Amino acid sequence: MKPLSEQCSEHQKKSAGEMPSEETRTAPGNVTVSTAPTRESPAQQNGVVSSHDVISPVSQTRTEHQPPSSASAPPAQPPRDQWGGKYEFLLSCIGYCVGLGNVWRFPYLCYRNGGGVFLIPYFIMLFFTGMPLFLMELSLGQYGAAGPITVWKCCPLLKGIGIGMLCVSTLVCLYYNVIIAWTFYYLGSSFQSPLPWSCDALHNIPFCRNKTNVTQSPSEVFWNEKVLGVVNSEGLHDPGPVRWPLALCLLAAWVVIFLCMLKGIHSSGKVVYVTATFPYFVLVVLIIRGATLEGSLNGVAFYLTPNWAHLADAQVWHIAASQIFYSLGIGVGGLLSMASYNKFDNNVIRDTLVITIGNCCTSFFAGFAIFSILGHMAWRKGVPVGQVADSGPGLAFVAYPEALALLPGSVFWSILFFLMLFMLGVDTLFGNMEGICTAVLDEFPQLRSNLKHKTLFLALLCFSFYLMGLLLITDGGIYWFTLIDSFSTSFGLIIITLFMCIGISFFYGVNQFCQDIVDMICHCPPWCTKLLLYFKACWVVFTPFLLTRFQKSIRPLNSWRVNNINTTSQDQHVEPQRVEGPFTVNLTEADFTSMNWEAISEA
């Protein structure tokens, strides 16, 4: 197994303490030339030679007098782009990790799984699974200077990991931009006064006055009927027509992605200065506004009240691991691709600590913005906070808009909130799209050298995703959305990261990998070296063990698999579970048994 330093020609590994030794090589034309290997400058290590590099006159004279070789020289690889500065990379990774799940999933999971106690398993899983895998993916991309597929030339046996990353990233891009299309729809609707999902709108008066006989709130009616149209569909087999207002919103979302990524990291690296920082500004504003509302303290107390009994529940630890896993975006290829555009001597350990801890603190911080306003809504309705709290798109598109509609100046707050959701979604999609583009451009370098071909490839990619995404914005598209969302990034990602961790640790060699990290960090502080010992122990023991345990907790439902017709056991009883989707799907016992669908339909 050859190390990365021998396989990846973009970055030549050279230890700082080595003395330069002379070696003799035979140049073309049988002229013996004595050379002294020197450490490659950072400007040269990504295939770019800076203008201030000086060529020795003696070497130039030798080259001019050498007869041409009979063998044709290999074609020069096009220069690889680099980030304009370290802050572009940091903001891109923070924007990629801090996504919609930080706002609409973590606060709900926190209050459902012990309140403040949930932070204990959450941060333990961060230190033993999140950080080690995050550092591994960043280091692999930066040292190899290649995308998710090409980087595995250091260990061709594991190239399937890169292909798996590409497949998962494709599925994520397919449905993730649909969420941005919903955000666009709500953002456009927010410019109406009164808001179309508020009780002040004329068409919602029957729902607000007759509360005893009404089972849905105006925000639920707007979401299910006006936006999704799910009331017109019976299920997966009945998608129905495309909802053209959403189709236009989806087209606008893909046009925005195309324009922002037109020049690669040179354009997206500038966009993140706005898209990665604006959500923090909105969260601060929402927290300040929520703190002034009546009942907000009840919501915050509901969010953080500890329940120590949950620490003994194994499911709480599984949920904490899954939230860490998905919020950091590990195993999709986006982190690896973005790190491949770093300078060779960038301190990846420092970046790992800043990004992972910043991402988790943002999740905790967002909970105050969410529950302070939900607490006010519960106070206005005279019900417990638990009755108005929700998770996933149900929080972002039903519960929270309804709470904002109760505030003075509701139009302004609604515009601000959905603009924040748009920024969060776009940043995450940047990383996923970058993973796909980098993988393809590294496999076909001629696309990178030709701007016209590269632009055409990006346009075809975005347009293909748009056409495939039309299925998800039909009347029954939410069923397909829930199916892809539930199973595209669960079991597959666990397998990908497990094999990545085992492959690097035992096939490539964990000692060689740690040495590669030390070689990248030219002036490695003592704390970095000590911290690497901790990460080495995680990569070899703790992380693979926890991934295998986490894999057992992710079990696809039998209703989405081929049922075993030969199974005759009818005495199995599984409690009904609830799939958290934009349109809540309640699963019955029949979804977990191995009965065939024909027998169920006849019954």
XYZ file of C-alpha atoms in Angstrom:
603
model
C 0.000 0.000 0.000
C 1.630 3.248 -1.095
C 1.332 6.301 1.107
C -0.373 9.468 -0.004
C 2.990 11.174 -0.396
C 3.936 8.779 -3.214
C 0.550 8.564 -4.886
C -0.651 12.180 -4.750
C 1.769 14.239 -6.842
C 0.061 17.491 -5.936
C 1.523 17.473 -2.431
C 5.034 16.088 -1.917
C 5.604 15.122 1.685
C 8.938 16.212 3.135
C 9.727 16.291 6.839
C 11.168 19.551 8.121
C 14.004 17.835 9.968
C 15.431 15.909 6.987
C 18.825 16.956 5.630
C 18.878 17.470 1.841
C 20.792 14.686 0.166
C 21.999 14.597 -3.412
C 20.849 11.981 -5.850
C 21.828 11.290 -9.403
C 19.253 10.955 -12.146
C 19.569 10.482 -15.875
C 17.880 13.181 -17.866
C 16.565 12.638 -21.382
C 19.460 12.373 -23.801
C 21.614 10.294 -21.403
C 22.935 13.400 -19.644
C 23.621 12.777 -15.987
C 22.308 15.564 -13.795
C 22.908 15.947 -10.078
C 19.939 17.297 -8.177
C 19.168 18.107 -4.567
C 15.571 17.594 -3.489
C 14.092 20.540 -1.672
C 10.849 21.065 0.160
C 8.135 22.245 -2.170
C 6.831 25.719 -1.443
C 3.141 26.063 -0.533
C 2.586 28.019 -3.732
C 3.723 25.035 -5.809
C 2.060 22.257 -3.888
C -1.376 22.526 -5.432
C -0.029 22.599 -8.936
C 0.356 26.389 -9.027
C 3.744 28.082 -9.476
C 3.868 31.629 -8.142
C 5.357 34.427 -10.176
C 8.186 35.104 -7.710
C 9.725 31.627 -8.024
C 13.153 31.859 -9.676
C 14.584 29.197 -12.005
C 18.299 28.535 -11.719
C 20.231 29.754 -14.823
C 22.383 26.600 -14.733
C 19.333 24.363 -14.797
C 17.841 26.458 -17.570
C 21.021 26.125 -19.670
C 21.083 22.365 -19.160
C 17.509 22.115 -20.260
C 18.100 24.146 -23.383
C 21.064 21.955 -24.477
C 19.314 18.650 -23.851
C 18.084 16.898 -26.974
C 14.329 16.282 -27.020
C 13.199 12.952 -25.714
C 11.678 10.472 -28.093
C 8.812 9.829 -25.704
C 6.104 12.466 -25.638
C 5.676 14.300 -22.333
C 2.436 13.710 -20.442
C -0.139 16.490 -20.769
C 0.114 19.116 -18.053
C -2.659 19.041 -15.486
C -4.675 22.255 -15.253
C -3.915 24.291 -12.115
C -6.152 23.570 -9.152
C -8.031 26.430 -7.559
C -7.358 27.546 -4.008
C -9.423 29.441 -1.464
C -8.885 33.181 -1.503
C -8.189 33.067 2.239
C -8.546 30.848 5.275
C -11.753 32.621 6.297
C -13.458 31.581 3.056
C -12.800 27.938 3.881
C -13.901 28.325 7.499
C -17.106 30.147 6.568
C -17.862 27.636 3.801
C -17.502 24.707 6.223
C -19.498 26.457 8.946
C -22.239 27.299 6.446
C -22.188 23.712 5.192
C -22.506 22.226 8.690
C -24.879 24.795 10.203
C -27.990 23.911 8.256
C -31.711 23.504 8.698
C -31.260 20.633 11.156
C -29.632 22.973 13.674
C -32.765 25.115 13.745
C -35.650 22.699 13.290
C -34.337 19.421 14.744
C -31.886 19.933 17.621
C -34.132 22.067 19.888
C -36.946 19.529 19.541
C -34.617 16.595 20.279
C -33.183 18.428 23.269
C -36.509 18.951 25.044
C -37.794 15.466 24.098
C -34.704 13.681 25.450
C -34.040 15.167 28.844
C -33.671 18.906 28.242
C -30.270 20.142 29.386
C -29.242 16.554 30.197
C -29.271 15.797 26.469
C -26.140 17.943 26.109
C -24.098 15.315 27.989
C -24.482 12.475 25.427
C -24.511 15.081 22.660
C -21.016 16.386 23.426
C -19.670 12.940 24.299
C -20.701 11.732 20.836
C -19.165 14.881 19.368
C -15.756 14.119 20.913
C -15.712 10.382 20.096
C -17.404 10.236 16.667
C -17.977 13.702 15.209
C -14.557 15.301 15.666
C -12.435 12.254 14.665
C -14.399 11.633 11.462
C -14.485 15.340 10.663
C -10.683 15.618 11.014
C -10.162 12.455 8.973
C -12.207 13.766 6.062
C -10.592 17.224 6.124
C -7.068 15.791 6.333
C -7.685 13.297 3.563
C -8.941 15.987 1.206
C -6.258 18.558 2.029
C -3.327 16.159 1.816
C -4.500 14.425 -1.336
C -5.682 17.651 -3.045
C -8.402 15.660 -4.810
C -12.122 14.970 -4.703
C -13.993 12.067 -3.087
C -13.131 9.553 -5.838
C -9.657 10.538 -7.026
C -8.264 10.913 -3.504
C -8.485 7.154 -3.007
C -5.621 6.548 -5.420
C -3.647 6.200 -2.190
C -5.661 3.018 -1.603
C -7.528 1.936 -4.773
C -9.268 -0.829 -2.855
C -11.352 1.829 -1.091
C -12.369 3.791 -4.185
C -15.914 2.551 -3.728
C -16.146 4.799 -0.652
C -15.813 7.827 -2.916
C -18.447 6.473 -5.294
C -20.760 5.911 -2.329
C -20.206 9.507 -1.198
C -21.129 10.689 -4.679
C -24.354 8.649 -4.676
C -25.461 9.933 -1.275
C -24.607 13.517 -2.200
C -26.682 13.181 -5.359
C -29.744 12.053 -3.403
C -29.287 14.852 -0.879
C -29.074 17.504 -3.606
C -32.166 16.050 -5.255
C -34.474 16.646 -2.287
C -32.661 19.372 -0.341
C -33.357 22.059 -2.902
C -37.054 21.219 -2.637
C -36.871 22.585 0.915
C -35.363 25.784 -0.483
C -38.246 25.927 -2.975
C -40.737 25.731 -0.078
C -38.782 28.511 1.627
C -39.024 30.623 -1.533
C -42.790 30.071 -1.605
C -43.187 31.140 2.020
C -40.826 34.065 1.522
C -42.947 35.355 -1.353
C -46.143 34.806 0.629
C -44.668 36.747 3.557
C -44.921 39.998 1.606
C -48.716 39.832 1.951
C -50.434 41.658 4.775
C -52.034 39.998 6.621
C -50.059 36.786 6.338
C -52.063 34.086 4.500
C -51.664 31.633 7.399
C -52.712 34.066 10.138
C -56.124 34.455 11.740
C -56.300 38.012 10.385
C -56.750 36.706 6.822
C -60.409 36.625 5.788
C -60.350 33.056 4.500
C -59.055 31.823 7.894
C -61.838 33.333 10.015
C -63.849 30.038 10.152
C -60.785 28.177 11.459
C -60.040 30.728 14.165
C -63.568 31.368 15.469
C -64.840 27.781 15.559
C -61.972 26.224 17.526
C -64.088 23.407 18.954
C -64.956 21.784 15.622
C -61.701 22.584 13.778
C -58.913 19.989 13.877
C -56.325 22.020 11.928
C -54.906 25.474 12.470
C -54.722 28.021 9.607
C -50.982 27.398 9.274
C -51.582 23.652 8.897
C -54.268 24.232 6.266
C -51.955 26.554 4.333
C -49.103 24.034 4.497
C -51.065 20.914 3.573
C -53.470 22.390 1.012
C -51.904 25.506 -0.478
C -48.228 24.496 -0.479
C -48.065 20.686 -0.637
C -51.471 19.767 -2.015
C -51.108 16.474 -0.195
C -54.861 16.323 0.447
C -55.278 15.555 -3.276
C -53.063 12.455 -3.193
C -53.539 9.003 -1.717
C -49.887 8.002 -1.463
C -46.736 7.072 -3.401
C -48.750 5.503 -6.197
C -50.733 8.704 -6.768
C -48.301 11.611 -7.353
C -50.797 13.759 -9.249
C -49.926 16.864 -11.289
C -46.955 19.159 -10.727
C -47.696 22.194 -8.569
C -46.466 24.928 -10.881
C -45.963 27.684 -8.286
C -43.566 25.328 -6.518
C -41.998 24.386 -9.865
C -41.141 28.055 -10.471
C -39.718 28.337 -6.959
C -37.625 25.213 -7.529
C -36.347 26.632 -10.830
C -35.404 29.897 -9.112
C -33.565 27.943 -6.398
C -31.480 26.025 -8.933
C -30.712 29.225 -10.866
C -29.375 30.770 -7.655
C -27.208 27.704 -7.005
C -25.904 27.750 -10.584
C -24.961 31.442 -10.482
C -23.269 31.150 -7.094
C -21.182 28.157 -8.212
C -20.454 29.363 -11.729
C -16.803 30.161 -10.953
C -16.324 27.413 -8.411
C -14.879 28.331 -5.044
C -13.937 31.788 -6.335
C -17.639 32.716 -6.477
C -19.086 30.541 -3.705
C -16.213 31.558 -1.421
C -17.363 35.176 -1.652
C -21.068 34.376 -1.276
C -20.542 32.641 2.082
C -19.456 35.914 3.668
C -23.159 36.798 3.540
C -24.948 33.448 3.629
C -22.908 32.030 6.546
C -23.074 35.116 8.771
C -26.623 36.366 8.126
C -28.317 33.452 10.007
C -26.390 34.360 13.149
C -27.611 37.934 12.882
C -31.220 36.740 12.541
C -30.881 34.326 15.475
C -29.599 37.137 17.707
C -32.470 39.399 16.637
C -35.043 36.635 17.261
C -33.609 35.905 20.702
C -33.742 39.570 21.683
C -37.306 39.860 20.391
C -38.359 36.620 22.077
C -36.934 37.705 25.421
C -39.350 40.660 25.476
C -42.456 38.493 24.967
C -44.783 37.250 27.672
C -44.364 33.533 28.315
C -40.933 33.268 26.690
C -39.297 32.113 29.925
C -41.738 29.207 30.098
C -40.589 28.112 26.653
C -36.900 28.356 27.572
C -37.498 26.459 30.812
C -39.348 23.777 28.862
C -36.333 23.592 26.519
C -33.669 23.195 29.226
C -35.363 21.565 32.236
C -33.164 18.517 32.979
C -34.538 15.026 33.337
C -31.677 12.877 34.577
C -33.559 9.616 34.022
C -33.007 9.942 30.255
C -29.271 9.299 30.649
C -30.045 5.632 31.287
C -32.010 5.368 28.034
C -29.887 3.924 25.218
C -32.154 5.508 22.601
C -31.155 8.966 23.830
C -27.517 8.160 23.095
C -28.427 6.895 19.627
C -30.351 10.111 18.927
C -27.414 12.219 20.126
C -25.053 10.315 17.831
C -27.363 10.680 14.841
C -27.753 14.430 15.374
C -23.972 14.902 15.597
C -23.492 12.744 12.535
C -25.978 14.518 10.306
C -25.384 18.095 11.458
C -21.659 17.900 10.648
C -22.290 16.537 7.143
C -19.755 13.727 7.437
C -19.491 11.079 4.728
C -21.165 13.037 1.915
C -17.932 14.253 0.297
C -18.549 17.970 0.713
C -15.973 18.423 3.490
C -13.381 16.384 1.631
C -13.890 18.399 -1.558
C -13.733 21.794 0.146
C -10.579 20.792 2.033
C -8.908 19.766 -1.227
C -8.705 23.455 -2.207
C -6.780 24.372 0.956
C -3.119 25.264 1.080
C -0.968 22.312 1.965
C 0.201 23.728 5.298
C -3.258 24.686 6.598
C -3.829 23.648 10.236
C -6.663 21.134 9.873
C -6.732 20.308 13.586
C -7.470 23.920 14.476
C -10.159 24.129 11.793
C -11.763 20.918 13.067
C -12.044 22.255 16.606
C -13.438 25.629 15.483
C -16.025 24.232 13.040
C -17.334 21.295 15.087
C -17.621 23.161 18.386
C -19.077 26.206 16.603
C -21.673 24.025 14.891
C -22.826 22.411 18.147
C -22.943 25.726 19.989
C -25.075 27.145 17.171
C -27.573 24.317 17.617
C -27.835 25.042 21.334
C -28.028 28.785 20.664
C -30.854 28.352 18.124
C -32.979 26.608 20.732
C -33.416 29.869 22.641
C -34.687 31.646 19.512
C -37.164 28.848 18.808
C -38.565 28.141 22.252
C -38.799 31.740 23.439
C -41.309 32.493 20.681
C -43.051 29.112 20.970
C -43.443 29.824 24.682
C -45.197 33.069 23.818
C -47.538 31.257 21.433
C -48.375 28.681 24.123
C -49.098 31.540 26.549
C -51.394 33.225 24.006
C -53.296 29.974 23.409
C -53.344 28.955 27.070
C -51.849 25.515 26.409
C -48.594 23.787 27.517
C -45.489 24.413 25.401
C -45.337 20.733 24.485
C -48.570 21.050 22.485
C -47.138 23.699 20.153
C -43.591 22.316 19.828
C -42.776 20.305 16.739
C -39.768 19.023 14.812
C -38.546 19.127 11.235
C -40.467 20.974 8.522
C -43.493 20.906 10.844
C -41.636 23.406 13.029
C -40.251 25.551 10.205
C -43.386 25.729 8.054
C -46.263 25.259 10.533
C -45.544 25.965 14.208
C -43.025 28.798 13.953
C -44.827 30.759 11.179
C -47.989 30.533 13.264
C -46.080 31.945 16.248
C -44.620 34.764 14.151
C -48.097 35.648 12.892
C -49.071 36.536 16.493
C -46.343 39.177 16.816
C -46.725 42.858 15.983
C -45.067 43.484 12.630
C -45.506 39.842 11.696
C -44.692 40.478 8.019
C -41.199 41.729 8.898
C -40.462 38.826 11.236
C -41.718 36.283 8.719
C -39.532 37.710 5.939
C -36.526 37.685 8.256
C -37.125 34.088 9.363
C -37.591 32.579 5.906
C -34.654 34.556 4.555
C -32.571 32.910 7.278
C -33.869 29.454 6.269
C -32.966 30.210 2.664
C -29.387 31.134 3.626
C -29.031 27.996 5.764
C -30.264 25.757 2.958
C -28.145 27.360 0.240
C -24.931 27.023 2.267
C -25.502 23.324 2.872
C -26.314 22.741 -0.777
C -23.086 24.515 -1.791
C -21.078 21.817 -0.002
C -23.037 18.930 -1.497
C -22.832 20.335 -5.021
C -19.124 21.046 -4.567
C -18.598 17.395 -3.679
C -20.266 16.250 -6.909
C -18.523 18.827 -9.131
C -15.076 18.200 -7.646
C -15.430 14.426 -8.042
C -16.365 14.730 -11.713
C -13.824 17.451 -12.561
C -10.995 15.444 -10.997
C -11.946 12.380 -13.009
C -12.197 14.468 -16.206
C -9.536 17.214 -15.876
C -10.265 18.577 -19.350
C -13.505 20.034 -18.012
C -11.597 22.060 -15.424
C -9.283 23.640 -17.998
C -12.119 24.744 -20.303
C -14.434 27.323 -18.735
C -17.085 26.836 -21.402
C -17.231 23.076 -20.893
C -17.216 23.489 -17.115
C -20.122 25.949 -17.277
C -22.054 23.628 -19.576
C -21.488 20.698 -17.221
C -22.728 22.689 -14.219
C -25.785 23.884 -16.158
C -26.679 20.335 -17.227
C -26.184 19.075 -13.678
C -28.487 21.700 -12.177
C -31.096 21.219 -14.900
C -31.048 17.434 -14.408
C -31.621 17.870 -10.682
C -34.473 20.251 -11.456
C -36.201 17.751 -13.750
C -35.838 14.931 -11.227
C -37.032 17.203 -8.438
C -40.355 17.825 -10.185
C -41.585 14.492 -8.814
C -41.158 15.852 -5.291
C -43.360 18.903 -5.880
C -46.420 17.079 -7.157
C -49.523 16.599 -5.007
C -48.098 13.334 -3.706
C -44.493 14.452 -3.886
C -44.222 14.787 -0.130
C -44.468 11.001 0.184
C -41.467 10.612 -2.119
C -39.671 13.379 -0.251
C -40.204 11.591 3.059
C -39.018 8.299 1.570
C -35.761 9.764 0.216
C -35.139 11.895 3.291
C -35.635 8.979 5.659
C -33.403 6.421 3.971
C -30.905 8.138 1.657
C -28.684 9.548 4.407
C -29.054 7.034 7.211
C -27.791 3.502 6.730
C -25.629 4.369 3.702
C -23.699 7.100 5.499
C -22.941 4.823 8.428
C -21.478 2.212 6.080
C -19.440 4.836 4.178
C -17.896 6.409 7.270
C -17.297 3.033 8.911
C -15.318 1.771 5.920
C -13.506 5.110 5.618
C -12.424 4.899 9.248
C -11.379 1.242 9.027
C -9.676 1.716 5.651
C -7.547 4.647 6.751
C -6.708 3.102 10.129
C -5.850 -0.449 9.052
C -5.271 -0.470 5.272
C -3.503 2.830 4.742
C -2.075 2.870 8.275
C -3.086 5.117 11.153
C 0.557 5.945 11.967
C 1.245 6.983 8.383
C -1.933 9.074 8.351
C -0.971 10.872 11.570
C 2.483 11.528 10.146
C 0.883 13.016 7.048
C -1.096 15.415 9.242
C 2.072 16.448 11.095
C 3.847 17.013 7.771
C 1.042 19.275 6.582
C 1.234 21.457 9.678
C 4.754 22.845 9.212
C 5.059 24.277 12.705
C 2.944 21.797 14.622
C 2.401 23.087 18.170
C 2.880 20.597 21.026
C -0.847 20.548 21.736
C -1.547 19.381 18.169
C 0.825 16.444 18.564
C -0.775 15.421 21.856
C -4.254 15.795 20.419
C -3.313 13.488 17.540
C -2.753 10.683 20.056
C -6.352 11.082 21.176
C -7.643 11.072 17.580
C -5.529 8.001 16.808
C -7.201 6.107 19.657
C -10.620 7.192 18.377
C -9.919 6.108 14.792
C -8.666 2.679 15.840
C -11.028 1.804 18.710
C -13.795 4.156 19.814
C -15.200 5.522 16.545
C -15.557 2.171 14.695
C -17.131 0.625 17.801
C -19.676 3.416 18.176
C -20.459 3.357 14.444
C -21.271 -0.340 14.564
C -23.489 0.229 17.597
C -25.174 3.155 15.853
C -25.742 1.027 12.750
C -27.953 -1.360 14.739
C -30.264 1.484 15.728
C -31.030 2.392 12.106
C -33.468 -0.215 10.824
C -35.397 0.461 7.604
C -39.108 -0.223 7.819
C -40.396 -3.410 6.206
C -43.024 -1.415 4.361
C -40.285 0.087 2.169
C -38.660 -3.291 1.493
C -39.660 -6.489 -0.282
C -41.930 -8.403 2.062
C -41.172 -11.991 2.851
C -44.195 -13.886 1.511
C -43.076 -17.141 3.130
C -43.267 -15.670 6.640
C -46.240 -17.094 8.449
C -45.582 -15.799 11.959
C -48.414 -13.489 12.980
C -47.592 -13.124 16.658
C -45.056 -10.333 16.270
C -46.181 -7.066 17.777
C -44.299 -3.818 17.201
C -45.476 -0.540 18.616
C -46.491 2.025 16.003
C -43.806 4.606 15.276
C -43.925 8.020 13.729
C -41.794 9.143 10.813
C -40.941 12.817 11.155
C -41.672 14.301 7.772
C -43.101 17.524 6.394
C -46.488 15.802 6.242
C -46.726 13.529 9.259
C -47.105 9.854 8.335
C -48.370 7.608 11.130
C -47.187 4.034 10.687
C -49.302 1.156 11.933
C -48.347 -2.355 12.955
C -48.848 -3.577 9.395
C -45.876 -1.457 8.284
C -43.533 -3.528 10.434
C -44.799 -7.025 9.753
C -43.732 -9.186 6.866
C -47.166 -9.500 5.257
C -47.475 -8.842 1.564
C -49.322 -5.782 0.361
C -51.961 -7.760 -1.493
C -53.104 -9.468 1.692
C -53.229 -6.137 3.519
C -55.284 -4.465 0.800
C -57.753 -7.359 0.662
C -58.208 -7.205 4.406
